[in-house]
Amino acid sequence: MGKGSGSYGGGVKYMRAMDAGSLAELSQYMTRTYGMEMDRTLSRIDFDVARNLSDAVEGMLSEFPGIGGADLRLTATLKGNNAYAGTTVEGVIMLHPGIFSSEGNAVAAYREDLDAGFHPRGTAYQSIIVHEMGHQIEAAILRKRFPGTDRKAQQARSAAWRQGTAASELVSRALDRVAPGWQQNRKLAADQVARISKYATSDVSETVAEAISDYYSNRRNASPLSKEIWRLAKRELG
């Protein structure tokens, strides 16, 4: 699925998400171009924030067309106080409406965690959605592995998602290249993961998501493990 263009009144052409002038235009563009559903709850967040996050989604779909924009739905329905966003194996990405109620809120919240080393250096609040799209790389692999909408397929995807099966495979293969011998010396693996960010050390799914965020923002300056995880993900879905 490649980039496209949409027309929204007055003959104006929108060639990318950042050209949209309202949430209605942005939603129409993302749906027409990628098939991605933009939920009405996004009216709860600042429009400039929604546009910046959509621009990052567009960048990730360009890098990883195998994710499949038509499988995605963006909402502002996340509750609680402990996360910026969350995602599901079936493609729903949920933003926290309080954190994203203004760009100032989003910048300040992310900066606090960034300064604590919780996320990769060189990233910004837009990287929150890149991180969630990193989770969707894992989800897309599972959707390929267990296709279908029947209950059996959904249960298989959910089980593999909870177990981190696809993420574990990506991280293990990346470590084989970056830190040979890591299975006999787990400190080698731990050190490589910690070079990405503190959050990357949470579990294998967060390792993948943080690695994708790291490489998306930092490219040649990303950590070695991030570079290898990105390369393997591109092979799967790019």
Short mmCIF file of C-alpha atoms in Angstrom, two decimals:
data_model
loop_
_atom_site.label_atom_id
_atom_site.label_comp_id
_atom_site.label_asym_id
_atom_site.label_seq_id
_atom_site.Cartn_x
_atom_site.Cartn_y
_atom_site.Cartn_z
CA MET A 1 0.00 0.00 0.00
CA GLY A 2 1.62 3.23 -1.10
CA LYS A 3 1.05 6.89 -0.49
CA GLY A 4 -1.73 8.65 -2.31
CA SER A 5 -3.57 11.92 -2.40
CA GLY A 6 -7.06 13.05 -1.57
CA SER A 7 -9.18 16.04 -2.51
CA TYR A 8 -11.24 17.86 0.12
CA GLY A 9 -13.28 20.69 -1.32
CA GLY A 10 -12.08 23.69 -3.27
CA GLY A 11 -9.90 21.46 -5.41
CA VAL A 12 -7.15 21.45 -2.74
CA LYS A 13 -4.92 18.40 -2.88
CA TYR A 14 -3.62 16.88 0.34
CA MET A 15 -0.48 14.95 -0.40
CA ARG A 16 0.31 14.02 3.19
CA ALA A 17 -1.19 14.08 6.65
CA MET A 18 0.51 17.33 7.64
CA ASP A 19 -1.36 19.18 4.88
CA ALA A 20 -4.76 18.57 6.46
CA GLY A 21 -6.37 21.63 8.02
CA SER A 22 -8.91 19.97 10.30
CA LEU A 23 -9.59 16.68 12.02
CA ALA A 24 -12.27 15.91 9.43
CA GLU A 25 -9.76 16.40 6.59
CA LEU A 26 -7.11 14.42 8.44
CA SER A 27 -9.50 11.54 9.08
CA GLN A 28 -10.64 11.53 5.47
CA TYR A 29 -7.07 11.55 4.21
CA MET A 30 -5.87 8.70 6.44
CA THR A 31 -8.92 6.61 5.61
CA ARG A 32 -8.80 7.22 1.86
CA THR A 33 -5.06 6.82 1.56
CA TYR A 34 -4.38 3.94 3.94
CA GLY A 35 -7.77 2.59 4.98
CA MET A 36 -6.98 3.52 8.57
CA GLU A 37 -10.01 4.31 10.73
CA MET A 38 -9.80 7.56 12.71
CA ASP A 39 -12.25 7.37 15.62
CA ARG A 40 -14.47 10.31 16.58
CA THR A 41 -12.91 10.27 20.03
CA LEU A 42 -9.83 11.93 18.51
CA SER A 43 -11.73 15.21 18.90
CA ARG A 44 -10.68 14.93 22.58
CA ILE A 45 -7.04 15.63 21.71
CA ASP A 46 -5.34 18.71 20.28
CA PHE A 47 -5.57 18.82 16.50
CA ASP A 48 -1.91 19.71 15.95
CA VAL A 49 -0.98 16.72 18.11
CA ALA A 50 -3.34 14.46 16.14
CA ARG A 51 -1.81 15.69 12.90
CA ASN A 52 1.77 15.19 14.10
CA LEU A 53 0.99 11.69 15.32
CA SER A 54 -0.77 10.85 12.05
CA ASP A 55 2.29 12.07 10.16
CA ALA A 56 4.39 9.58 12.14
CA VAL A 57 1.88 6.81 11.40
CA GLU A 58 2.14 7.71 7.72
CA GLY A 59 5.92 7.53 7.91
CA MET A 60 5.76 4.09 9.50
CA LEU A 61 3.25 2.78 6.95
CA SER A 62 5.59 3.99 4.22
CA GLU A 63 8.47 2.10 5.85
CA PHE A 64 6.39 -0.98 6.66
CA PRO A 65 3.51 -1.35 4.20
CA GLY A 66 3.08 -4.91 5.43
CA ILE A 67 1.55 -3.58 8.64
CA GLY A 68 -1.54 -2.79 6.60
CA GLY A 69 -3.22 0.53 7.30
CA ALA A 70 -6.66 -1.00 6.79
CA ASP A 71 -6.02 -3.12 9.90
CA LEU A 72 -5.51 -0.02 12.06
CA ARG A 73 -7.88 2.11 14.12
CA LEU A 74 -6.73 5.20 16.04
CA THR A 75 -8.76 6.28 19.08
CA ALA A 76 -8.40 8.55 22.12
CA THR A 77 -9.92 6.11 24.59
CA LEU A 78 -7.03 5.02 26.85
CA LYS A 79 -7.86 5.40 30.54
CA GLY A 80 -5.66 5.55 33.61
CA ASN A 81 -2.58 7.60 34.42
CA ASN A 82 0.34 5.28 33.70
CA ALA A 83 0.63 5.23 29.90
CA TYR A 84 0.57 7.59 26.94
CA ALA A 85 -0.95 5.01 24.63
CA GLY A 86 -1.73 1.34 24.19
CA THR A 87 -2.46 -1.07 21.38
CA THR A 88 -4.09 -4.40 20.60
CA VAL A 89 -3.18 -7.31 18.35
CA GLU A 90 -6.24 -6.49 16.22
CA GLY A 91 -4.86 -3.05 15.32
CA VAL A 92 -6.51 -0.63 17.72
CA ILE A 93 -4.16 2.13 18.92
CA MET A 94 -5.50 4.03 21.92
CA LEU A 95 -4.20 7.46 22.94
CA HIS A 96 -4.59 9.01 26.37
CA PRO A 97 -6.82 12.09 25.85
CA GLY A 98 -5.48 13.90 28.91
CA ILE A 99 -1.83 13.63 27.96
CA PHE A 100 -2.57 14.66 24.37
CA SER A 101 -5.03 17.45 25.20
CA SER A 102 -2.33 19.94 24.25
CA GLU A 103 1.07 19.81 22.62
CA GLY A 104 2.57 21.36 25.74
CA ASN A 105 1.26 18.50 27.88
CA ALA A 106 2.60 15.89 25.47
CA VAL A 107 6.02 17.53 25.20
CA ALA A 108 6.38 17.94 28.97
CA ALA A 109 5.29 14.39 29.79
CA TYR A 110 7.60 12.85 27.24
CA ARG A 111 10.53 15.11 28.15
CA GLU A 112 10.36 13.98 31.79
CA ASP A 113 10.64 10.32 30.80
CA LEU A 114 13.27 11.08 28.17
CA ASP A 115 15.46 12.89 30.69
CA ALA A 116 15.24 9.82 32.94
CA GLY A 117 16.48 7.57 30.14
CA PHE A 118 13.15 5.79 29.94
CA HIS A 119 12.99 6.22 26.13
CA PRO A 120 15.71 6.40 23.45
CA ARG A 121 17.71 9.58 23.19
CA GLY A 122 16.92 11.67 20.14
CA THR A 123 13.20 10.87 20.20
CA ALA A 124 10.24 13.23 20.77
CA TYR A 125 6.61 12.88 21.79
CA GLN A 126 5.68 11.85 18.23
CA SER A 127 7.78 8.76 18.93
CA ILE A 128 4.97 7.56 21.18
CA ILE A 129 2.96 6.58 18.12
CA VAL A 130 6.05 5.16 16.41
CA HIS A 131 6.48 2.96 19.49
CA GLU A 132 2.86 1.78 19.14
CA MET A 133 3.43 1.11 15.45
CA GLY A 134 6.42 -0.95 16.57
CA HIS A 135 3.96 -3.08 18.50
CA GLN A 136 1.87 -3.27 15.33
CA ILE A 137 4.85 -4.80 13.52
CA GLU A 138 4.56 -7.67 15.99
CA ALA A 139 0.77 -7.73 15.51
CA ALA A 140 1.06 -7.75 11.71
CA ILE A 141 3.40 -10.75 11.84
CA LEU A 142 0.81 -12.56 13.95
CA ARG A 143 -2.00 -11.55 11.60
CA LYS A 144 0.01 -13.12 8.77
CA ARG A 145 0.74 -16.20 10.81
CA PHE A 146 -2.84 -16.67 12.02
CA PRO A 147 -5.04 -15.09 9.33
CA GLY A 148 -8.79 -14.85 9.48
CA THR A 149 -11.59 -13.34 11.52
CA ASP A 150 -12.95 -16.53 13.04
CA ARG A 151 -12.72 -17.17 16.77
CA LYS A 152 -9.95 -19.76 16.45
CA ALA A 153 -7.67 -17.35 14.56
CA GLN A 154 -8.39 -14.52 16.99
CA GLN A 155 -7.62 -16.74 19.96
CA ALA A 156 -4.36 -17.89 18.37
CA ARG A 157 -3.28 -14.30 17.74
CA SER A 158 -4.23 -13.24 21.25
CA ALA A 159 -2.31 -16.10 22.83
CA ALA A 160 0.82 -15.41 20.77
CA TRP A 161 0.49 -11.68 21.54
CA ARG A 162 0.33 -12.29 25.29
CA GLN A 163 3.33 -14.61 25.10
CA GLY A 164 5.35 -12.19 22.95
CA THR A 165 6.07 -14.96 20.47
CA ALA A 166 6.85 -12.83 17.40
CA ALA A 167 8.74 -10.22 19.41
CA SER A 168 10.85 -12.90 21.07
CA GLU A 169 11.79 -14.31 17.69
CA LEU A 170 12.79 -10.88 16.35
CA VAL A 171 14.87 -10.02 19.41
CA SER A 172 16.56 -13.43 19.51
CA ARG A 173 17.53 -13.27 15.84
CA ALA A 174 18.82 -9.73 16.26
CA LEU A 175 20.89 -10.71 19.30
CA ASP A 176 22.41 -13.61 17.35
CA ARG A 177 23.94 -11.00 15.04
CA VAL A 178 24.73 -8.25 17.53
CA ALA A 179 25.79 -10.26 20.58
CA PRO A 180 26.94 -13.79 19.59
CA GLY A 181 26.96 -16.08 22.58
CA TRP A 182 24.19 -14.19 24.36
CA GLN A 183 22.29 -17.39 25.15
CA GLN A 184 25.21 -18.61 27.25
CA ASN A 185 25.86 -15.18 28.73
CA ARG A 186 22.59 -13.35 29.25
CA LYS A 187 24.42 -10.21 30.41
CA LEU A 188 25.42 -9.67 26.77
CA ALA A 189 21.74 -9.54 25.84
CA ALA A 190 20.79 -7.37 28.82
CA ASP A 191 23.51 -4.85 27.99
CA GLN A 192 22.37 -4.56 24.37
CA VAL A 193 18.74 -4.09 25.33
CA ALA A 194 19.62 -1.51 27.99
CA ARG A 195 21.48 0.53 25.35
CA ILE A 196 18.13 1.19 23.68
CA SER A 197 16.27 2.52 26.74
CA LYS A 198 15.09 1.59 30.21
CA TYR A 199 11.63 0.81 28.89
CA ALA A 200 13.14 -1.60 26.36
CA THR A 201 14.19 -3.81 29.29
CA SER A 202 10.54 -4.39 30.35
CA ASP A 203 9.91 -7.36 28.04
CA VAL A 204 10.58 -8.49 24.47
CA SER A 205 7.58 -6.65 23.04
CA GLU A 206 8.78 -3.37 24.53
CA THR A 207 12.29 -4.13 23.26
CA VAL A 208 10.94 -4.31 19.71
CA ALA A 209 8.77 -1.20 20.04
CA GLU A 210 11.56 0.88 21.57
CA ALA A 211 14.06 -0.37 19.00
CA ILE A 212 11.74 0.71 16.18
CA SER A 213 11.30 4.12 17.80
CA ASP A 214 15.07 4.44 18.27
CA TYR A 215 15.90 3.64 14.65
CA TYR A 216 13.04 5.70 13.19
CA SER A 217 14.37 8.84 14.90
CA ASN A 218 18.11 8.20 15.04
CA ARG A 219 18.98 6.01 12.01
CA ARG A 220 22.77 5.55 11.93
CA ASN A 221 23.02 6.78 15.53
CA ALA A 222 20.56 4.18 16.82
CA SER A 223 21.80 1.37 19.04
CA PRO A 224 23.21 -1.74 17.31
CA LEU A 225 20.31 -3.90 18.48
CA SER A 226 17.77 -1.35 17.24
CA LYS A 227 19.39 -1.35 13.82
CA GLU A 228 19.23 -5.12 13.57
CA ILE A 229 15.64 -5.36 14.81
CA TRP A 230 14.64 -2.73 12.23
CA ARG A 231 16.45 -4.66 9.48
CA LEU A 232 14.69 -7.89 10.37
CA ALA A 233 11.31 -6.16 10.62
CA LYS A 234 11.86 -4.62 7.18
CA ARG A 235 12.54 -8.07 5.81
CA GLU A 236 9.23 -9.26 7.26
CA LEU A 237 6.98 -6.32 6.42
CA GLY A 238 8.87 -3.65 4.49
#
